[in-house]
PDB file of C-alpha atoms in Angstrom:
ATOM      1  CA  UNK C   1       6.785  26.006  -1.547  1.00 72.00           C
ATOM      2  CA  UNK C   2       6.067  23.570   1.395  1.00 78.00           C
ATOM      3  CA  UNK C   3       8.286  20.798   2.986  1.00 87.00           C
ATOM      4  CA  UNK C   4       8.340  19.465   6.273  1.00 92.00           C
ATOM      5  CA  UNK C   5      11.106  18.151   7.997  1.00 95.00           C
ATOM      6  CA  UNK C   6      10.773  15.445  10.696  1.00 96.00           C
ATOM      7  CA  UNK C   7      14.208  16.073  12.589  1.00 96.00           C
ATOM      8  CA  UNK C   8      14.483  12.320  14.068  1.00 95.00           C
ATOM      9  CA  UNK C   9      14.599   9.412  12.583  1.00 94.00           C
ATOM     10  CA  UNK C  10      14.737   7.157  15.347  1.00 96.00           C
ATOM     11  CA  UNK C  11      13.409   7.686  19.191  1.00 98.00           C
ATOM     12  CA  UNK C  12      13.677   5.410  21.661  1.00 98.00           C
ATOM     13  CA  UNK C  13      12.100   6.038  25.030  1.00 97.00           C
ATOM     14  CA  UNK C  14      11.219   3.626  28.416  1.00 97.00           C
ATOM     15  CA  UNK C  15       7.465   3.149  28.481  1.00 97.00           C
ATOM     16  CA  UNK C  16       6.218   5.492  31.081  1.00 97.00           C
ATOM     17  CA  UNK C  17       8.224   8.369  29.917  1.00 97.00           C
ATOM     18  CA  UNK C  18       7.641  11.220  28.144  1.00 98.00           C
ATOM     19  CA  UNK C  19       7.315  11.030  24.344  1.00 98.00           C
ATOM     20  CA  UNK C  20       8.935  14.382  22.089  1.00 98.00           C
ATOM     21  CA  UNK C  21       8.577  13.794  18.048  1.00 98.00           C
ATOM     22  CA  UNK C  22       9.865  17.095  16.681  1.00 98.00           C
ATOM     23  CA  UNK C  23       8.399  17.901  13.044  1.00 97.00           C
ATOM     24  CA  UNK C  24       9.623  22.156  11.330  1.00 96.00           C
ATOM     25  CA  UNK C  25       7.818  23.132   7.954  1.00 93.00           C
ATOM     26  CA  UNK C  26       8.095  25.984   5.837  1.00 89.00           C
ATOM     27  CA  UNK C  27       5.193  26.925   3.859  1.00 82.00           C
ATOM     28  CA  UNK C  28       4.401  29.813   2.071  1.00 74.00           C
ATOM     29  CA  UNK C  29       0.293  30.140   3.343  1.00 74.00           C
ATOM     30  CA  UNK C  30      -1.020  29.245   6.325  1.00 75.00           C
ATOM     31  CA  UNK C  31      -1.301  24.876   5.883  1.00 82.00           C
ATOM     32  CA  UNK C  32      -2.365  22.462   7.772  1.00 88.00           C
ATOM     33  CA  UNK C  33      -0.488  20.051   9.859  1.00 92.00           C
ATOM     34  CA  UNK C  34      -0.863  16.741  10.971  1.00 94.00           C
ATOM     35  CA  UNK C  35       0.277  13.619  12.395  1.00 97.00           C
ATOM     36  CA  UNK C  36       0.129  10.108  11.318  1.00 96.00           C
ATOM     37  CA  UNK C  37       0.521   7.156  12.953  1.00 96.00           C
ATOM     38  CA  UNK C  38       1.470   3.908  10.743  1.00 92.00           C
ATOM     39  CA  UNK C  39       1.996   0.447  12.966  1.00 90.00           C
ATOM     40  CA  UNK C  40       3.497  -2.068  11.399  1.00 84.00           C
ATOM     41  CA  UNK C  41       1.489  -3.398   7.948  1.00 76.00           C
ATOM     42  CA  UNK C  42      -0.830  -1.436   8.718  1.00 80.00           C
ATOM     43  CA  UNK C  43      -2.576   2.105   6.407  1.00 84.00           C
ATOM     44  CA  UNK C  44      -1.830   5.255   8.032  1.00 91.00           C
ATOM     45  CA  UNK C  45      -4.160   6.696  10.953  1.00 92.00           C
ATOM     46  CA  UNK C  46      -5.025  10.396  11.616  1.00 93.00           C
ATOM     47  CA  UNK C  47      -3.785  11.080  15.419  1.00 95.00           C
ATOM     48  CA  UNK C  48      -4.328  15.162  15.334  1.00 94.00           C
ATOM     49  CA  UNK C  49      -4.563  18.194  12.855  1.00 91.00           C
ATOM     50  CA  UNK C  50      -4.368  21.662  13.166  1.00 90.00           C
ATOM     51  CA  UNK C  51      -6.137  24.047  10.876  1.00 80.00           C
ATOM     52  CA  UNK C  52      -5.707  27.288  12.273  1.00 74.00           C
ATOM     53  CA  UNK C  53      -7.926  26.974  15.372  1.00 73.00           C
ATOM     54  CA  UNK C  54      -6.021  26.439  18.698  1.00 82.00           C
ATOM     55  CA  UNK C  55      -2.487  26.376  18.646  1.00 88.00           C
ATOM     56  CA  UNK C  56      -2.496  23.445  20.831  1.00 93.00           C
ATOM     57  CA  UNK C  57      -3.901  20.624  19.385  1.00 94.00           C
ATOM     58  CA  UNK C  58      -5.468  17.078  21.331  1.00 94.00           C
ATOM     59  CA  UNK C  59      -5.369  14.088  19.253  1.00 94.00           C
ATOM     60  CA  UNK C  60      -6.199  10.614  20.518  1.00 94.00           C
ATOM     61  CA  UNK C  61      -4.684   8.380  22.481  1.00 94.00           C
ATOM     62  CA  UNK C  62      -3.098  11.177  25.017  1.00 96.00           C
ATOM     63  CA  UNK C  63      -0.839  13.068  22.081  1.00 97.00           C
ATOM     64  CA  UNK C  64      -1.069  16.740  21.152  1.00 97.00           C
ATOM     65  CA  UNK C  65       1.034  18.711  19.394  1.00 97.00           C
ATOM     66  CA  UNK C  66       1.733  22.502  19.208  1.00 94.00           C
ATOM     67  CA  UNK C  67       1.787  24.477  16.721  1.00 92.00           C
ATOM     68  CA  UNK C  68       4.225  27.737  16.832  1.00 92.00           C
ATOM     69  CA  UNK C  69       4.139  29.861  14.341  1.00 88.00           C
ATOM     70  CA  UNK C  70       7.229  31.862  15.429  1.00 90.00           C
ATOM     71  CA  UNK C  71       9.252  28.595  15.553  1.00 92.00           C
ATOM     72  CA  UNK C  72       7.328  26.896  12.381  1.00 92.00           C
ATOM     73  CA  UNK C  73       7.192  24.047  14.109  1.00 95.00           C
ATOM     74  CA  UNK C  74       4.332  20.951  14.904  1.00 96.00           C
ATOM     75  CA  UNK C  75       6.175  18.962  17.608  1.00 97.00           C
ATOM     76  CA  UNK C  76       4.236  15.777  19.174  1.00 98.00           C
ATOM     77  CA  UNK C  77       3.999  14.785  23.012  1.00 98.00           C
ATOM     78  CA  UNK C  78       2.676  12.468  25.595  1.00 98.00           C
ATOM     79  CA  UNK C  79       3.270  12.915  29.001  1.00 97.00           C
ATOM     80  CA  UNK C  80       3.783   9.011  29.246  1.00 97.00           C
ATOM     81  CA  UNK C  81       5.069   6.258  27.078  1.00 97.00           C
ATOM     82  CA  UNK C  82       2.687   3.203  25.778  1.00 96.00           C
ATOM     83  CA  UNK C  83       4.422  -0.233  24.752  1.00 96.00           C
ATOM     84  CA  UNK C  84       1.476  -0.002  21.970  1.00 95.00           C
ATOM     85  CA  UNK C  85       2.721   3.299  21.128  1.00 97.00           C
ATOM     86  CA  UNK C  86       5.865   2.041  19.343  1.00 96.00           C
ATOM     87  CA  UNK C  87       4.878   2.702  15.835  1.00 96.00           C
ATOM     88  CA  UNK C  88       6.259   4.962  12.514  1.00 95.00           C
ATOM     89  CA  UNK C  89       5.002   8.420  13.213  1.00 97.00           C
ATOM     90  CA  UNK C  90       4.565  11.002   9.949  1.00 96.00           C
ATOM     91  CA  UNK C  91       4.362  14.752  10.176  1.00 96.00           C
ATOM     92  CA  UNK C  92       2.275  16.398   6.910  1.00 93.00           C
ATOM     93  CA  UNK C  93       1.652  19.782   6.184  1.00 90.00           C
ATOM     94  CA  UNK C  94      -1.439  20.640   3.542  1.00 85.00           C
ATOM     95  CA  UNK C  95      -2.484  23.129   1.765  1.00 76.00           C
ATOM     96  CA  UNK C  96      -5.822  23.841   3.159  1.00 64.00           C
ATOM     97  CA  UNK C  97      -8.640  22.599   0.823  1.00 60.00           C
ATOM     98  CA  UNK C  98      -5.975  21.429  -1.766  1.00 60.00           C
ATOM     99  CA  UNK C  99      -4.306  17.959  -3.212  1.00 64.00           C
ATOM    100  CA  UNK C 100      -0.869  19.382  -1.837  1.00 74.00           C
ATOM    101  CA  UNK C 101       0.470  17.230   0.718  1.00 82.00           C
ATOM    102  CA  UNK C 102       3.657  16.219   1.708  1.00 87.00           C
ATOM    103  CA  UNK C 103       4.958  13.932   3.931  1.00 89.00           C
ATOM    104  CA  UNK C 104       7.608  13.919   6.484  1.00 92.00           C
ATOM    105  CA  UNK C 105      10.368  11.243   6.316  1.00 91.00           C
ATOM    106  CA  UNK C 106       9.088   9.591   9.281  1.00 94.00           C
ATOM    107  CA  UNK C 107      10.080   9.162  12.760  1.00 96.00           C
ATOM    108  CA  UNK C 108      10.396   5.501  14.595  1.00 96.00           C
ATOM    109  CA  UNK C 109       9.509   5.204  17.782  1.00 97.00           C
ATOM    110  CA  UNK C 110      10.790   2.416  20.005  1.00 97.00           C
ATOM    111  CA  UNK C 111       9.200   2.061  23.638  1.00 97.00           C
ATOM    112  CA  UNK C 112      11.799  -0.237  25.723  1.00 96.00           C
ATOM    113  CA  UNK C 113       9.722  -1.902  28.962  1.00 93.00           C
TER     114      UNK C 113
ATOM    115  CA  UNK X   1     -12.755   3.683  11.944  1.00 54.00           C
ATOM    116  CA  UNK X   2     -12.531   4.418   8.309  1.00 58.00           C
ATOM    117  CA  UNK X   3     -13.862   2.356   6.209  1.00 89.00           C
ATOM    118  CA  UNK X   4     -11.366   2.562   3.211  1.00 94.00           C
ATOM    119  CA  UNK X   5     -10.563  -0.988   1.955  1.00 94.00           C
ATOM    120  CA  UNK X   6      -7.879  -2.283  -0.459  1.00 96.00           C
ATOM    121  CA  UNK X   7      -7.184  -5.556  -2.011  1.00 96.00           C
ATOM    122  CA  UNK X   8      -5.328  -7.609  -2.233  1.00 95.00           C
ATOM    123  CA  UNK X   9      -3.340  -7.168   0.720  1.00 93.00           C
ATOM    124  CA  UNK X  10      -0.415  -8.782  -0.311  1.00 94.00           C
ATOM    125  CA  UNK X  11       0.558  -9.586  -3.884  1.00 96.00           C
ATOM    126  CA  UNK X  12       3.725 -11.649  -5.514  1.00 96.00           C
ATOM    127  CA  UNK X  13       3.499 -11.730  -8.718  1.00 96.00           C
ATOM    128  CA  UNK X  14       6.141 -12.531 -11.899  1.00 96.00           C
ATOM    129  CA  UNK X  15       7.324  -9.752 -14.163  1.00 96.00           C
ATOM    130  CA  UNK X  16       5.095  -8.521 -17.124  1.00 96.00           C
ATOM    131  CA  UNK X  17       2.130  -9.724 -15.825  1.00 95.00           C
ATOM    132  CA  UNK X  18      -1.011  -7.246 -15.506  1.00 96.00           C
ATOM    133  CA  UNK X  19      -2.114  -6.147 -12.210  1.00 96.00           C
ATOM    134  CA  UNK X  20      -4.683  -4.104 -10.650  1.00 97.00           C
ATOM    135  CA  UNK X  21      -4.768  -3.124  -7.127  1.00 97.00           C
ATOM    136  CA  UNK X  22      -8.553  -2.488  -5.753  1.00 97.00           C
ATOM    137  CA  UNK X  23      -9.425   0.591  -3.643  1.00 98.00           C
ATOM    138  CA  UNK X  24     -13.001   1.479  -2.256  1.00 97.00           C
ATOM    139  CA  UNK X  25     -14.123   3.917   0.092  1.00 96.00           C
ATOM    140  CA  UNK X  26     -18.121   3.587   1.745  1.00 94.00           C
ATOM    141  CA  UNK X  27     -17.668   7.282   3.446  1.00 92.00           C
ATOM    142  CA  UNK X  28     -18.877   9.143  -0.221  1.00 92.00           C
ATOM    143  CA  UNK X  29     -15.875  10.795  -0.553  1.00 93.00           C
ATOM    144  CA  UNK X  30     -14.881  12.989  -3.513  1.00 92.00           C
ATOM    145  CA  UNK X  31     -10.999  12.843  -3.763  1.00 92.00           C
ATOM    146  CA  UNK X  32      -8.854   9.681  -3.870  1.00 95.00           C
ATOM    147  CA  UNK X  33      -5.390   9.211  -3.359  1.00 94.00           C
ATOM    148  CA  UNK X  34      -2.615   6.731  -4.229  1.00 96.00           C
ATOM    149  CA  UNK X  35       0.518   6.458  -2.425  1.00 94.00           C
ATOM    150  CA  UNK X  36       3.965   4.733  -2.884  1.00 94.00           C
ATOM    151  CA  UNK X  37       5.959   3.734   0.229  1.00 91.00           C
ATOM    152  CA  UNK X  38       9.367   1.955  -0.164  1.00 89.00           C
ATOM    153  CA  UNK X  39      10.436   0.217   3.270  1.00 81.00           C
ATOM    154  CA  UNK X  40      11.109   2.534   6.460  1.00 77.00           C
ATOM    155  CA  UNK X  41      10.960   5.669   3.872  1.00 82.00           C
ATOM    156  CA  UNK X  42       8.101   8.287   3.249  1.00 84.00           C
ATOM    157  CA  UNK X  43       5.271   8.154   1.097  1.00 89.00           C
ATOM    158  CA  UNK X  44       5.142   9.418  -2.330  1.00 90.00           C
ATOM    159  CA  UNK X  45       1.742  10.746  -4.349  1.00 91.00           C
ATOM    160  CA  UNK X  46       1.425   8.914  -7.108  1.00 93.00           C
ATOM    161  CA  UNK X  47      -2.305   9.576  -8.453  1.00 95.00           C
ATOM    162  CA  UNK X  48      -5.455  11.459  -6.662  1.00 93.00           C
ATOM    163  CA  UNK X  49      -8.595  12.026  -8.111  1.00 94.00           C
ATOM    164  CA  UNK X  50     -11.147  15.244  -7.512  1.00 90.00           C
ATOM    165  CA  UNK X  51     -14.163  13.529  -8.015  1.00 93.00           C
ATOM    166  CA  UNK X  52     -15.459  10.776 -11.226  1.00 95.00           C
ATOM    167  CA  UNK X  53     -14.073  10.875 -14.502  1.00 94.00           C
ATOM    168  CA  UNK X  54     -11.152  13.128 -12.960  1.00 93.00           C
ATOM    169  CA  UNK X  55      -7.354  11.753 -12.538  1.00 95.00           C
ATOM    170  CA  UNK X  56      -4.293  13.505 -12.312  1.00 92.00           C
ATOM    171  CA  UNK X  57      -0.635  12.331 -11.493  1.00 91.00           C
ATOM    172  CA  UNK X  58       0.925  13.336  -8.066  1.00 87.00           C
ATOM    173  CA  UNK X  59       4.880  14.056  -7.613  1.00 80.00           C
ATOM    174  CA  UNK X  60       6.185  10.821  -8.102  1.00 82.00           C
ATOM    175  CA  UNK X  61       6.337   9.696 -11.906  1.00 79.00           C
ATOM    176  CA  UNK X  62       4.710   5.825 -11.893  1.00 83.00           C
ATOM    177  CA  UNK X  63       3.875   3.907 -14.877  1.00 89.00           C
ATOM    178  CA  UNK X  64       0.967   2.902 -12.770  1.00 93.00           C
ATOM    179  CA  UNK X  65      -2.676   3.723 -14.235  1.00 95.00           C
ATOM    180  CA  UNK X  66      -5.794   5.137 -12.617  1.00 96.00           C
ATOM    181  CA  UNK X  67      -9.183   5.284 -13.110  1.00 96.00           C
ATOM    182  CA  UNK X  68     -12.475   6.685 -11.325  1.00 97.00           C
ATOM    183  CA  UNK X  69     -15.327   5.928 -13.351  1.00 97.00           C
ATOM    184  CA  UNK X  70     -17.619   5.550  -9.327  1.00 96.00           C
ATOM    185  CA  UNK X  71     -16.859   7.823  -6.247  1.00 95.00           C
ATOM    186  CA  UNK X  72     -16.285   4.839  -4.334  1.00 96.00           C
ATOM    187  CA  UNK X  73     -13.915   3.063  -6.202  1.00 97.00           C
ATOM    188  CA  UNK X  74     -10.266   4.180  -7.180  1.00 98.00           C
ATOM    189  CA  UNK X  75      -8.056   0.961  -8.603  1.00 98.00           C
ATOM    190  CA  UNK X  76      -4.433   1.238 -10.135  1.00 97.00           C
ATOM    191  CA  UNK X  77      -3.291  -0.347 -12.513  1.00 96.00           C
ATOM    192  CA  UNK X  78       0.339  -1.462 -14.038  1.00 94.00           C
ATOM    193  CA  UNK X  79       0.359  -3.142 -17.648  1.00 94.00           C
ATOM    194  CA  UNK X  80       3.468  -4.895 -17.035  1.00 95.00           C
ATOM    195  CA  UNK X  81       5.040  -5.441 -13.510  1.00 95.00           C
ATOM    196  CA  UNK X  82       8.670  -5.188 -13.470  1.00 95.00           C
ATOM    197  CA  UNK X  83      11.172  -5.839 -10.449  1.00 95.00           C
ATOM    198  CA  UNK X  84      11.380  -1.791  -9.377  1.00 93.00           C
ATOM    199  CA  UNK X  85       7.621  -1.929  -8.880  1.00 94.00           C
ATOM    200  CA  UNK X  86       8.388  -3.996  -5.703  1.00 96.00           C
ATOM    201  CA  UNK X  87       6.665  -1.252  -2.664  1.00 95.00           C
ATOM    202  CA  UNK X  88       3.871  -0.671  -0.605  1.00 94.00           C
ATOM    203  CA  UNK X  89       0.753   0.888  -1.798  1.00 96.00           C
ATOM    204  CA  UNK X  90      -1.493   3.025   0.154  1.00 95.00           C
ATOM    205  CA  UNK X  91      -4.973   4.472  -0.854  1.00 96.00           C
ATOM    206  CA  UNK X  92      -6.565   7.189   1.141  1.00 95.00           C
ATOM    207  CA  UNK X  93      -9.584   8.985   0.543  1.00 94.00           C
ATOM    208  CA  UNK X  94     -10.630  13.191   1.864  1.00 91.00           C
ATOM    209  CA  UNK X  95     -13.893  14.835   2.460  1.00 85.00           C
ATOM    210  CA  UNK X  96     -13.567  17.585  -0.220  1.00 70.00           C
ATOM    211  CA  UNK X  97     -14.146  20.257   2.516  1.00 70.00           C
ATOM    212  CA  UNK X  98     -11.607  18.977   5.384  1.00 70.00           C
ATOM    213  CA  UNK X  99      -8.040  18.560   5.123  1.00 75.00           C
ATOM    214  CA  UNK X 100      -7.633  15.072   6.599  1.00 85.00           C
ATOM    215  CA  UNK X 101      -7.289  12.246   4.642  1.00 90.00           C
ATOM    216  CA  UNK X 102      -8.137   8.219   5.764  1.00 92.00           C
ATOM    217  CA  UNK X 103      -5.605   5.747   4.633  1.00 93.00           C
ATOM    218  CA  UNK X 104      -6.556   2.082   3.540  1.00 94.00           C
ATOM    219  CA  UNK X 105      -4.461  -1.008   4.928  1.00 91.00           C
ATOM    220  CA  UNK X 106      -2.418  -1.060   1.650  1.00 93.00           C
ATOM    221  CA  UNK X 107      -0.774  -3.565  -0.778  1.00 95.00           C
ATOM    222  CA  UNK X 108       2.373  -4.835  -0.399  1.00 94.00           C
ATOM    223  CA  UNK X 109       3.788  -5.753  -3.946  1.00 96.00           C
ATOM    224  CA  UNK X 110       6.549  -7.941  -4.697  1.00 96.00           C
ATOM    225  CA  UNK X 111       7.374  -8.544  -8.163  1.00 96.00           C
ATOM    226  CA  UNK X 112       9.825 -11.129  -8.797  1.00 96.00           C
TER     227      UNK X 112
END
């Protein structure tokens, strides 16, 4: 069985300051795992995925996440807080090639100037 | 930039009437996804779709109705809106060889 647990609910950080999102999943295969980023009334955009390639993942707008097996963990970074970068962020894990996806809880991140 | 529409975007609307909230994807995708979000909260599968003429219900029970009768197009519908139908919905579409799915703007629903 997968889940994913996203173990904040609410970060708040001072633009210019490192960013830590911290996402643990259990699965019982090797998934896939994302992050989304949701801004306010807006769909859901991709901002990385890992699918068993490099463990350390790039995404866009200066995140990356890391993927440790040993820890079963996905957390997301940037080196350096973005006003625009206040936003819901969702962890997912996937079964690769499948319709099973589930979604983190979310984690709200507030950038104070 | 995905281009994975959905209409309307917002929607009030009286209880017991009819709806049907529009999805369309131009990328020539094969499966389809509908998603419930309550405010602040995680999203929920309602519905996806593997390719035409195929529907299936996701983890959350919804008296919501789908139908893909043209790869592009994925619209859900609800006979008779009631109150607890009130909630965000979010289509996304997947290339059936990658992982990553591409999320629409959604429809926020409030039935009063």
């Amino acid at each position: 069985a997968q889940s994913v647990t996203q173990l904040d609910s609410h970060v708040s950080v001072s633009e210019g300051t490192p960013v830590l999102l911290r996402c643990n999943y259990s699965s019982s295969y090797s998934p896939s795992l994302f992050w989304y980023v949701q801004h306010p009334n807006k769909g859901l955009q991709l901002l990385l995925k890992y699918t068993s390639a490099a463990t350390l993942v790039k995404g866009i707008n200066g995140f990356e996440a890391e993927f440790k097996k040993s820890e079963t963990s996905f957390h997301l970074t940037k080196p350096s807080a973005h006003m625009s970068d206040a936003a819901e962020y969702f962890c997912v894990v996937s079964e690769t090639g499948g319709f099973k996806t589930i979604f983190g809880a979310g984690t709200r991140l507030f950038v104070k100037a | 930039e995905a281009d994975i529409y959905q209409t309307p975007r917002y929607l009030v609307i009286g209880t017991g009437k009819k709806i049907t909230l529009e999805c369309s994807q131009t990328m020539g995708h094969d499966k389809m996804y509908w998603y419930q979000q309550d405010p602040g909260m995680e999203l929920h599968l309602i519905h996806y779709s593997y390719g035409v003429n195929s529907t299936e219900k996701g983890d959350l029970s919804s008296e919501s109705t789908v139908s893909r009768i043209r790869t592009e197009h994925f619209p859900l519908t609800l006979e008779s809106a009631r109150p607890s139908h009130t909630s965000q919905y979010l289509c996304a579409s997947s290339d059936g060889r990658r992982d990553e799915q591409y999320f629409g703007p959604g429809t926020r629903l409030t039935v009063t």
